[in-house]
Coordinates of C-alpha atoms and ligand atoms in Angstrom, one line a residue:
G1 CA -27.9 -6.6 14.9
I2 CA -24.5 -6.2 16.7
Y3 CA -22.1 -3.4 15.8
S4 CA -18.5 -4.1 16.4
S5 CA -15.8 -1.5 16.5
P6 CA -14.4 -0.8 13.0
H7 CA -10.9 -0.6 14.7
A8 CA -8.6 -3.6 15.0
A9 CA -8.8 -5.1 18.5
V10 CA -6.2 -3.9 21.0
A11 CA -4.4 -6.5 23.1
L12 CA -5.1 -5.6 26.8
P13 CA -2.6 -6.8 29.4
A14 CA -3.4 -10.4 30.4
D15 CA -1.7 -10.5 33.7
P16 CA -4.4 -10.7 36.4
L17 CA -2.0 -9.2 38.9
L18 CA -1.7 -5.7 37.6
D19 CA -2.7 -2.3 38.9
L20 CA -3.4 0.9 37.1
V21 CA -0.4 2.8 38.5
S22 CA 2.1 0.1 37.5
F23 CA 0.5 0.0 34.1
I24 CA 0.7 3.8 33.6
F25 CA 4.3 4.1 34.6
S26 CA 5.5 1.1 32.8
H27 CA 4.3 2.8 29.6
C28 CA 5.5 6.3 30.4
R29 CA 8.4 6.8 28.0
H30 CA 10.0 9.4 30.3
N31 CA 10.5 6.7 32.9
D32 CA 12.7 4.7 30.5
A33 CA 15.2 7.6 30.2
P34 CA 16.0 8.8 33.7
N35 CA 18.2 11.9 34.1
T36 CA 17.8 12.9 30.5
S37 CA 16.0 15.9 29.1
S38 CA 13.1 13.5 28.5
S39 CA 12.7 12.7 32.2
S40 CA 12.6 16.4 33.2
A41 CA 9.7 16.8 30.8
V42 CA 6.8 18.5 32.6
A43 CA 3.9 16.2 33.5
L44 CA 1.6 18.6 35.3
L45 CA 1.8 22.4 35.3
D46 CA -0.4 24.8 37.3
S47 CA -1.7 27.4 34.9
A48 CA -1.8 30.2 37.5
S49 CA 1.5 29.9 39.3
G50 CA 3.6 28.0 36.9
H51 CA 4.4 25.4 39.6
S52 CA 4.9 22.0 38.0
I53 CA 5.7 18.3 38.6
S54 CA 8.2 16.7 36.2
Y55 CA 7.9 13.1 34.9
Q56 CA 11.1 12.4 36.8
D57 CA 9.4 13.4 40.1
L58 CA 5.9 12.1 39.4
F59 CA 6.2 8.4 40.1
P60 CA 8.4 8.8 43.2
L61 CA 5.9 11.3 44.5
V62 CA 3.0 8.9 43.9
K63 CA 5.0 6.1 45.7
S64 CA 5.9 8.3 48.7
T65 CA 2.3 9.4 49.1
A66 CA 1.1 5.8 48.9
S67 CA 3.7 4.9 51.5
A68 CA 2.4 7.7 53.7
L69 CA -1.2 6.3 53.4
H70 CA 0.2 2.9 54.2
K71 CA 1.8 4.2 57.4
L72 CA -1.5 5.7 58.4
G73 CA -3.0 2.2 58.2
I74 CA -4.8 2.4 54.8
R75 CA -5.0 -1.1 53.4
N76 CA -6.3 -2.9 50.3
G77 CA -10.0 -2.2 49.7
D78 CA -10.3 0.8 52.1
V79 CA -12.1 3.7 50.6
V80 CA -10.6 7.1 50.4
L81 CA -12.6 10.3 49.5
L82 CA -11.1 12.8 47.1
L83 CA -12.8 16.1 47.7
L84 CA -10.4 18.0 45.5
P85 CA -10.6 20.8 43.0
N86 CA -8.3 20.4 40.0
S87 CA -4.7 20.9 40.8
I88 CA -1.4 19.3 39.8
Y89 CA -1.7 17.2 43.0
F90 CA -5.1 15.6 42.1
P91 CA -3.5 12.9 39.9
V92 CA -0.8 12.3 42.6
A93 CA -3.5 11.8 45.3
F94 CA -5.6 9.6 43.0
L95 CA -2.7 7.4 41.9
A96 CA -1.3 7.1 45.4
V97 CA -4.5 5.9 46.8
L98 CA -4.7 3.2 44.1
Y99 CA -1.1 2.2 44.6
S100 CA -1.7 1.8 48.3
G101 CA -4.3 -0.8 47.4
A102 CA -7.2 1.4 48.5
V103 CA -10.2 2.6 46.4
V104 CA -10.9 6.2 45.4
T105 CA -14.3 7.8 45.6
P106 CA -14.1 11.3 44.0
M107 CA -16.6 14.0 44.7
N108 CA -17.3 17.6 43.7
P109 CA -15.2 19.7 46.1
L110 CA -18.2 22.0 46.6
A111 CA -20.3 19.2 48.0
T112 CA -22.2 20.1 51.2
V113 CA -21.5 18.4 54.5
V114 CA -24.8 16.6 54.2
E115 CA -23.7 15.2 50.8
I116 CA -20.3 14.2 52.2
E117 CA -21.9 12.5 55.2
K118 CA -24.1 10.5 52.9
R119 CA -21.1 9.5 50.7
I120 CA -19.0 8.5 53.8
A121 CA -21.9 6.3 55.0
D122 CA -22.7 4.8 51.6
C123 CA -19.2 3.6 50.7
G124 CA -17.6 3.3 54.1
V125 CA -15.0 6.0 53.6
R126 CA -12.0 5.8 56.0
F127 CA -10.0 8.8 55.0
G128 CA -10.2 11.9 52.9
F129 CA -8.2 14.4 50.9
A130 CA -9.5 17.9 50.6
S131 CA -8.3 21.5 49.9
P132 CA -6.6 23.2 53.0
E133 CA -9.7 25.3 53.8
R134 CA -12.1 22.4 53.4
A135 CA -9.9 20.0 55.3
T136 CA -9.7 22.4 58.3
A137 CA -13.5 22.9 58.3
L138 CA -14.2 19.2 57.9
R139 CA -11.8 18.2 60.7
D140 CA -14.1 20.1 63.1
S141 CA -17.3 18.6 61.7
P142 CA -18.8 15.4 63.0
L143 CA -17.9 13.4 59.9
G144 CA -15.6 11.1 61.8
I145 CA -12.8 10.6 59.3
P146 CA -9.4 12.2 59.1
F147 CA -8.8 14.6 56.3
V148 CA -5.5 15.4 54.7
A149 CA -5.0 18.9 53.3
V150 CA -3.7 18.9 49.8
P151 CA -1.8 22.2 49.1
E152 CA -2.3 23.6 45.7
L153 CA 1.1 25.0 44.9
S154 CA 4.2 24.2 46.9
S155 CA 5.7 21.3 45.0
D156 CA 8.7 20.8 47.3
S157 CA 6.8 20.2 50.5
F158 CA 3.7 18.6 49.2
L159 CA 4.0 15.5 51.3
F160 CA 5.1 17.3 54.4
D161 CA 2.3 19.9 54.1
A162 CA -0.4 17.3 53.3
F163 CA 0.5 14.8 56.1
R164 CA 1.7 17.4 58.6
G165 CA 1.6 16.0 62.1
M166 CA 0.1 12.7 60.9
I167 CA 3.1 10.6 60.1
A168 CA 6.9 10.8 60.4
R169 CA 8.6 12.5 57.5
D170 CA 10.4 9.3 56.4
V171 CA 8.2 8.0 53.6
D172 CA 9.4 5.5 51.1
S173 CA 9.8 6.8 47.5
D174 CA 10.4 3.1 46.4
F175 CA 7.1 1.9 48.0
T176 CA 5.5 -1.1 46.3
P177 CA 2.0 -2.4 47.3
P178 CA 2.7 -5.0 49.9
A179 CA -0.4 -7.0 49.2
G180 CA -0.8 -7.6 45.4
I181 CA -3.4 -5.7 43.5
R182 CA -5.4 -7.5 40.9
Q183 CA -7.0 -6.1 37.7
Q184 CA -10.4 -7.3 39.0
D185 CA -10.1 -5.3 42.3
A186 CA -12.1 -2.1 42.8
A187 CA -10.2 1.1 42.0
A188 CA -12.8 3.8 42.0
I189 CA -16.4 4.3 43.1
I190 CA -17.9 7.1 41.0
Y191 CA -21.5 8.2 41.7
S192 CA -23.9 8.3 38.8
S193 CA -27.7 8.5 38.5
G194 CA -27.7 5.6 36.1
T195 CA -31.0 5.3 34.2
T196 CA -33.3 5.9 37.2
G197 CA -33.4 6.8 40.9
A198 CA -30.9 8.3 43.3
S199 CA -27.2 8.5 42.5
K200 CA -25.3 5.3 43.2
G201 CA -21.7 4.2 43.2
A202 CA -20.5 2.7 40.0
V203 CA -17.6 0.4 41.0
L204 CA -14.8 0.5 38.4
T205 CA -11.9 -1.9 38.7
H206 CA -8.2 -1.5 37.9
G207 CA -8.9 -3.6 34.8
N208 CA -11.7 -1.2 33.8
L209 CA -9.4 1.8 34.1
I210 CA -6.5 0.1 32.3
A211 CA -8.9 -0.7 29.5
A212 CA -10.1 2.9 29.4
V213 CA -6.5 4.2 29.2
E214 CA -5.8 1.8 26.4
L215 CA -9.0 2.0 24.4
F216 CA -9.9 5.7 24.8
V217 CA -6.6 7.6 25.4
R218 CA -3.7 5.5 24.1
F219 CA -5.5 4.2 21.1
E220 CA -6.5 7.7 19.9
A221 CA -2.9 8.9 20.3
S222 CA -1.7 6.0 18.2
T223 CA -3.7 7.4 15.3
Y224 CA -2.0 10.8 15.4
D225 CA 0.8 11.4 13.0
F226 CA 2.8 13.3 15.7
P227 CA 4.3 12.0 19.0
P228 CA 1.8 12.3 21.9
W229 CA 4.7 13.3 24.4
E230 CA 5.0 16.5 22.5
N231 CA 1.3 17.4 23.1
V232 CA 0.3 20.0 25.6
Y233 CA -3.2 19.5 27.0
L234 CA -5.2 22.2 28.8
D235 CA -7.3 20.7 31.6
V236 CA -10.4 22.7 32.6
L237 CA -12.5 19.6 33.1
P238 CA -12.9 18.4 36.6
M239 CA -10.9 15.4 37.4
F240 CA -13.6 14.2 39.8
H241 CA -15.7 13.4 36.7
I242 CA -15.0 10.2 34.7
Y243 CA -14.0 12.1 31.5
G244 CA -11.4 14.3 33.3
L245 CA -10.2 11.5 35.5
V246 CA -9.4 9.0 32.8
L247 CA -7.7 11.6 30.6
F248 CA -5.8 13.8 33.0
A249 CA -5.2 11.6 36.1
A250 CA -4.4 8.5 34.2
G251 CA -4.3 8.1 30.4
L252 CA -2.2 11.1 29.3
L253 CA 0.3 10.5 32.0
S254 CA 1.0 7.1 30.4
L255 CA 1.7 8.9 27.1
G256 CA 4.1 11.5 28.6
S257 CA 2.1 14.5 27.5
T258 CA 2.2 17.7 29.4
I259 CA -1.0 18.7 31.2
V260 CA -1.6 22.4 32.1
V261 CA -4.2 22.4 34.9
M262 CA -6.7 25.2 35.4
K263 CA -8.5 25.1 38.7
K264 CA -11.6 26.7 37.4
F265 CA -12.6 27.5 33.8
D266 CA -12.5 31.1 32.7
V267 CA -12.6 31.7 28.9
D268 CA -10.2 34.7 28.8
E269 CA -7.7 33.0 31.1
A270 CA -8.0 29.8 29.0
I271 CA -7.1 31.7 25.8
K272 CA -4.1 33.3 27.5
V273 CA -2.9 29.9 28.8
I274 CA -3.3 28.3 25.4
E275 CA -1.1 31.0 23.9
R276 CA 1.4 31.1 26.8
H277 CA 2.0 27.3 26.9
G278 CA 1.5 26.4 23.3
V279 CA -1.5 24.2 24.1
T280 CA -2.2 21.6 21.4
H281 CA -5.2 19.8 22.7
F282 CA -8.2 21.2 24.6
P283 CA -10.9 18.7 25.8
I284 CA -14.1 20.5 26.8
V285 CA -17.8 20.2 27.4
P286 CA -20.4 21.9 25.1
P287 CA -21.1 25.0 27.3
I288 CA -17.4 26.1 26.8
L289 CA -17.3 26.0 23.0
G290 CA -19.6 29.0 22.3
P291 CA -17.8 31.4 24.6
L292 CA -14.5 30.1 23.4
V293 CA -15.3 31.0 19.8
E294 CA -16.8 34.4 20.7
R295 CA -13.9 35.5 22.9
A296 CA -11.1 34.0 20.7
K297 CA -12.4 35.9 17.7
G298 CA -12.1 39.2 19.6
V299 CA -8.7 38.4 21.0
C300 CA -6.8 37.6 17.8
E301 CA -7.9 37.2 14.2
N302 CA -6.4 33.8 13.5
G303 CA -5.1 33.1 17.0
L304 CA -4.6 30.0 19.0
K305 CA -2.1 28.8 16.4
S306 CA -0.7 26.0 18.5
L307 CA -4.1 24.3 18.9
K308 CA -4.6 21.1 16.9
Q309 CA -7.6 19.5 18.5
V310 CA -10.7 20.4 20.5
S311 CA -12.6 17.4 21.7
C312 CA -16.0 17.8 23.2
G313 CA -18.5 15.5 25.0
A314 CA -20.6 14.7 28.1
A315 CA -23.6 16.5 26.6
P316 CA -25.0 17.4 23.2
L317 CA -23.4 20.0 21.0
S318 CA -25.5 22.1 18.7
G319 CA -25.0 22.2 15.0
S320 CA -24.7 25.9 14.9
T321 CA -22.0 26.0 17.5
I322 CA -20.1 23.4 15.6
Q323 CA -20.3 25.5 12.4
H324 CA -19.3 28.6 14.2
F325 CA -16.2 26.9 15.6
L326 CA -15.2 25.4 12.2
N327 CA -15.5 28.8 10.5
T328 CA -13.4 30.5 13.2
F329 CA -10.8 27.8 13.6
P330 CA -10.3 26.1 10.2
H331 CA -6.9 24.8 11.4
V332 CA -8.3 22.9 14.4
D333 CA -9.8 19.4 14.5
L334 CA -13.1 19.3 16.3
I335 CA -14.2 15.9 17.4
Q336 CA -16.9 14.7 19.7
G337 CA -16.7 11.8 22.1
Y338 CA -19.2 9.8 24.0
G339 CA -18.9 7.7 27.1
M340 CA -20.4 7.3 30.5
T341 CA -19.3 6.7 34.1
E342 CA -20.6 3.1 33.9
S343 CA -18.4 2.3 30.9
T344 CA -15.3 4.0 32.4
A345 CA -15.6 6.7 29.7
V346 CA -15.1 4.1 26.9
G347 CA -17.6 4.6 24.1
T348 CA -17.0 6.4 20.9
R349 CA -14.7 9.1 19.6
G350 CA -14.5 11.1 16.3
F351 CA -11.5 10.5 14.2
N352 CA -10.2 12.7 11.4
T353 CA -13.6 14.2 11.3
Q354 CA -12.3 17.3 9.4
R355 CA -11.8 14.9 6.5
F356 CA -15.1 13.1 6.9
Q357 CA -17.2 16.1 7.8
K358 CA -19.2 14.2 10.3
H359 CA -19.0 16.7 13.1
S360 CA -22.4 16.1 14.5
S361 CA -21.5 12.5 15.1
V362 CA -19.9 11.4 18.4
G363 CA -17.6 9.1 16.3
L364 CA -16.8 5.4 16.0
L365 CA -16.9 2.7 18.6
A366 CA -13.7 2.3 20.6
P367 CA -11.7 -0.8 19.9
N368 CA -12.8 -4.0 21.7
T369 CA -16.3 -2.5 22.1
E370 CA -19.6 -3.7 20.7
A371 CA -23.0 -2.0 20.5
K372 CA -26.7 -2.7 19.8
V373 CA -29.4 -0.2 19.1
V374 CA -32.5 -1.6 20.7
D375 CA -36.0 -0.7 19.5
C376 CA -37.7 0.8 22.5
I377 CA -41.0 -0.9 21.8
N378 CA -40.3 -4.4 20.5
G379 CA -36.7 -4.9 21.8
H380 CA -35.3 -5.8 18.4
A381 CA -31.7 -4.9 17.5
L382 CA -31.9 -2.3 14.7
P383 CA -29.8 -1.9 11.5
P384 CA -28.0 1.3 10.6
G385 CA -30.5 4.2 10.4
G386 CA -32.7 2.7 13.1
I387 CA -33.3 4.8 16.2
G388 CA -33.4 3.2 19.6
E389 CA -31.6 2.7 23.0
L390 CA -27.8 2.2 22.9
W391 CA -26.5 -0.9 24.6
M392 CA -22.7 -1.3 24.9
R393 CA -20.5 -4.2 25.8
G394 CA -16.7 -4.1 26.4
P395 CA -13.9 -4.2 28.9
G396 CA -14.8 -0.7 30.3
T397 CA -18.1 -1.9 31.7
M398 CA -18.3 -1.4 35.5
K399 CA -18.2 -4.2 37.9
G400 CA -21.7 -3.1 39.2
Y401 CA -23.3 -0.5 41.5
L402 CA -22.0 -0.7 45.0
N403 CA -24.3 -2.7 47.3
N404 CA -27.1 -2.5 44.7
P405 CA -27.4 -5.9 43.0
E406 CA -30.9 -5.2 41.7
T407 CA -30.1 -2.0 39.9
T408 CA -26.9 -3.6 38.7
T409 CA -28.8 -6.5 36.9
E410 CA -31.3 -3.9 35.5
T411 CA -28.4 -2.0 34.0
V412 CA -25.9 -4.7 32.9
D413 CA -27.6 -7.9 31.7
K414 CA -26.3 -11.4 32.0
D415 CA -24.6 -11.2 28.7
G416 CA -22.7 -8.1 29.7
W417 CA -24.7 -5.5 27.8
L418 CA -24.8 -2.1 29.5
R419 CA -28.0 -0.2 29.0
T420 CA -27.0 3.4 28.4
G421 CA -30.5 5.1 28.5
D422 CA -29.4 7.1 25.4
I423 CA -31.4 7.3 22.2
V424 CA -29.1 6.9 19.3
C425 CA -28.5 5.7 15.7
F426 CA -25.5 4.4 13.7
D427 CA -25.0 5.4 10.1
N428 CA -23.8 3.1 7.4
D429 CA -20.1 4.0 8.2
G430 CA -20.4 3.1 11.8
Y431 CA -20.6 6.7 13.1
L432 CA -22.9 7.2 16.1
Y433 CA -25.4 10.0 16.6
I434 CA -27.1 10.8 19.9
F435 CA -30.6 12.1 19.7
D436 CA -32.1 12.1 23.2
R437 CA -31.8 10.7 26.6
M438 CA -34.5 8.3 27.9
K439 CA -33.0 8.1 31.4
E440 CA -33.8 10.5 34.1
M441 CA -30.4 12.1 34.4
I442 CA -30.1 15.9 34.0
K443 CA -26.9 17.4 32.7
Y444 CA -26.0 20.9 33.9
N445 CA -22.9 22.1 32.2
G446 CA -22.0 18.5 31.6
F447 CA -22.4 17.5 35.3
Q448 CA -24.9 14.8 36.3
I449 CA -27.8 15.6 38.5
A450 CA -30.2 12.8 39.7
P451 CA -33.7 14.1 39.9
A452 CA -34.4 11.6 42.7
D453 CA -31.6 13.2 44.8
L454 CA -33.3 16.6 44.6
E455 CA -36.8 15.2 45.1
A456 CA -35.5 13.7 48.4
V457 CA -34.4 17.1 49.5
L458 CA -37.6 18.9 48.4
I459 CA -39.8 16.6 50.3
T460 CA -38.0 17.4 53.6
H461 CA -39.5 21.0 53.5
P462 CA -42.4 21.1 55.9
D463 CA -44.7 22.9 53.3
V464 CA -44.0 20.5 50.5
L465 CA -46.6 17.7 50.1
D466 CA -45.1 16.2 47.0
A467 CA -42.4 17.0 44.5
A468 CA -40.8 15.9 41.2
V469 CA -37.8 17.2 39.3
T470 CA -37.0 17.2 35.6
G471 CA -34.6 18.9 33.2
A472 CA -35.5 21.9 31.0
T473 CA -33.2 22.8 28.1
H474 CA -31.1 25.9 28.7
K475 CA -29.0 27.8 26.1
D476 CA -25.9 28.1 28.2
A477 CA -25.9 25.2 30.6
G478 CA -27.5 22.6 28.3
E479 CA -30.1 21.7 30.9
I480 CA -31.3 23.0 34.3
P481 CA -33.3 21.2 37.0
V482 CA -36.9 22.4 37.4
A483 CA -38.9 21.4 40.5
F484 CA -42.6 20.7 40.4
V485 CA -44.0 21.3 43.8
V486 CA -47.3 20.5 45.5
R487 CA -47.7 22.8 48.5
R488 CA -49.5 22.0 51.7
Q489 CA -52.9 23.7 51.9
G490 CA -52.7 27.2 53.1
S491 CA -48.9 27.4 52.5
N492 CA -47.5 30.5 50.8
L493 CA -44.1 28.9 50.1
S494 CA -42.5 30.9 47.2
E495 CA -40.3 29.9 44.4
E496 CA -37.4 31.6 46.1
G497 CA -38.2 29.6 49.3
V498 CA -38.0 26.3 47.5
I499 CA -34.7 27.3 45.7
K500 CA -33.1 28.3 49.0
H501 CA -34.2 25.2 50.8
V502 CA -32.5 23.0 48.2
A503 CA -29.5 25.2 47.8
A504 CA -28.6 24.9 51.5
Q505 CA -28.2 21.1 51.1
V506 CA -26.7 20.5 47.7
A507 CA -23.5 21.5 45.8
P508 CA -24.2 24.7 43.9
Y509 CA -24.4 23.1 40.4
K510 CA -27.3 20.9 41.6
K511 CA -29.5 23.9 42.6
V512 CA -33.1 23.9 41.5
R513 CA -33.3 26.8 39.1
R514 CA -37.0 27.1 38.4
V515 CA -40.1 26.0 40.4
V516 CA -43.5 25.2 39.0
F517 CA -46.3 25.0 41.6
T518 CA -48.9 22.4 40.7
E519 CA -51.9 20.6 42.1
G520 CA -50.5 17.1 41.7
I521 CA -47.5 15.1 40.4
P522 CA -48.4 12.8 37.4
R523 CA -47.6 9.2 38.4
S524 CA -48.1 5.8 36.9
P525 CA -50.4 3.3 38.8
A526 CA -47.1 1.9 40.2
G527 CA -46.2 5.3 41.7
K528 CA -43.5 6.1 39.2
I529 CA -43.2 9.8 38.3
L530 CA -44.2 10.4 34.6
R531 CA -41.4 12.7 33.6
R532 CA -42.5 13.1 30.0
Q533 CA -45.8 14.5 31.3
L534 CA -43.9 16.9 33.6
R535 CA -42.0 18.2 30.5
N536 CA -45.3 18.7 28.7
M537 CA -46.6 20.6 31.8
M538 CA -43.5 22.8 31.6
M539 CA -44.2 23.8 28.0
F540 CA -47.5 25.4 29.1
T541 CA -46.0 27.2 32.1
P542 CA -44.6 30.6 31.3
T543 CA -41.0 31.2 32.2
P544 CA -40.8 34.0 34.8
Ligands
LIG601 N1 -23.4 13.9 23.3 C1 -24.5 13.8 24.0 C2 -22.2 13.4 23.9 C3 -22.3 12.8 25.2 C4 -23.5 12.8 25.8 C5 -22.1 11.8 27.1 O1 -21.4 11.9 33.4 P1 -21.5 10.7 32.6 O2 -21.6 9.4 33.3 O3 -20.2 10.5 31.6 C6 -19.8 11.4 30.7 C7 -18.7 11.0 29.9 C8 -18.2 11.7 28.8 C9 -17.1 11.3 27.9 C10 -16.5 10.1 28.0 C11 -15.5 9.7 27.1 C12 -15.2 10.6 26.0 O4 -14.4 10.3 25.1 C13 -15.8 11.8 25.9 O5 -15.4 12.6 24.9 C14 -15.6 13.9 24.8 C15 -16.8 12.2 26.8 O6 -20.4 12.5 30.5 O7 -22.7 10.9 31.6 C16 -23.0 10.0 30.6 C17 -24.1 10.5 29.8 O8 -23.8 11.8 29.3 C18 -24.4 12.0 28.0 C19 -25.2 10.7 27.7 O9 -26.5 10.8 28.1 C20 -24.4 9.7 28.6 O10 -25.2 8.5 28.9 N2 -23.4 12.2 27.0 N3 -21.4 12.2 26.0 N4 -21.1 13.5 23.2 N5 -24.7 13.2 25.2

């Protein structure tokens, strides 16, 4: 009943004393050839301004920034908050924190002060990176940690601008971590709703991230029949999310590919950028695919010639959208991938699917990764064709949830199996298909929302007696959060009032988008919200 990866095992570095940054730059081919045209190759390029960081400059910049952090007193194990939109400096900040021995916790840059306060308290953040506007505002708030402002453009003075007034200018571009960093040390704490409850910090180690870079990014590139350093990737995916982080702030930099960074996705702009920079690879989430096909058709009959591959994941992709894409772009490979925060994005990827025509599958298990499909009723591991919960095991599996041993043992069992909360099935060729999600998580445009986080906010409204949240399918966003609210007697709280109350306290993507007033929330005898029943209630409530 155990599925192993059909790919040959990949040898992962055995040295216990190894950090992600040293791993990345020891593999980056441009580092081997200093002062050649190869080392001036562009690593990161800002799509709007054309500002860029070359491979020659990247590692020294990471080392200087790590040295600046060290001078500020950041030490092994300290937690640093990255409250950053996509920019060419996101990877610099991320890798520098890791190289200083500290741990990154990334967060949506639109997070509210309440959410940031919670994060700081939960993982003991000591220091933050934010956009200039955010950093200024947060310095005056009572958060109690210093924030560095990361400029978005000026490549020459990045360090000086960022650390202005905090440290002397003399930073060390040959900095090495003074205290050794081990593969088993924490590198990132990324929040996820897991299978149930409020969002919690998944602790990912340097070893987890090295495994992800090898098994997800570098392995895939090894199957191409063209050199990965000639590839140009367009990044519209947020690097604060595991999918964008592993690809754009780590894996692709080890391959020497060029990454064109877009701060915010806009379909027309993306099409222009693809044409302008000869983009070859475009990793996306499902809500982007439909508009891309629609707009691209209008722009140029058989355009986007440079494009070789579009890869899609983080949420389900509809069959009709896939067909539409294939008809419009017969020259482009469309693959799906599957992974999760708790597996450091390691999971499955489609390979050569144009040839195999299995576009609705999320692909084959990554190397060194095993899976079981567990019958939801009797717990038996099922053969191909059987539908049940996916359990995965491999070197990407997180260390555990921060300060949460109980939820950790519920999620990763003593044999190392990670319960994904996804309902899936394998076919006879080892291709995985995702059917449903049994966990509570809502995915809005590919972003996670934990219903329990919104319930905690709803219940603070004085007119709300009880509340529950679940997801409803939505044609553009995939899913939207819907709140079920029991009002206090005599209250005339409106749908708009509920939506506003939540919106004031959460990042915009988490906003409640529909409200159903009800007499009571269905609960089990143990007090657990019966979410399936909520979904049934929704079917009988007319959409306004
Ligand atoms: N189809 C249906 C999918 C799919 C999916 C994920 O926010 P997280 O924790 O993490 C992610 C990671 C996405 C990802 C990782 C590596 C990769 O190669 C890739 O390729 C495109 C994508 O989203 O959410 C994890 C949850 O998101 C759902 C599923 O419920 C999973 O447990 N999910 N990918 N292709 N659903």
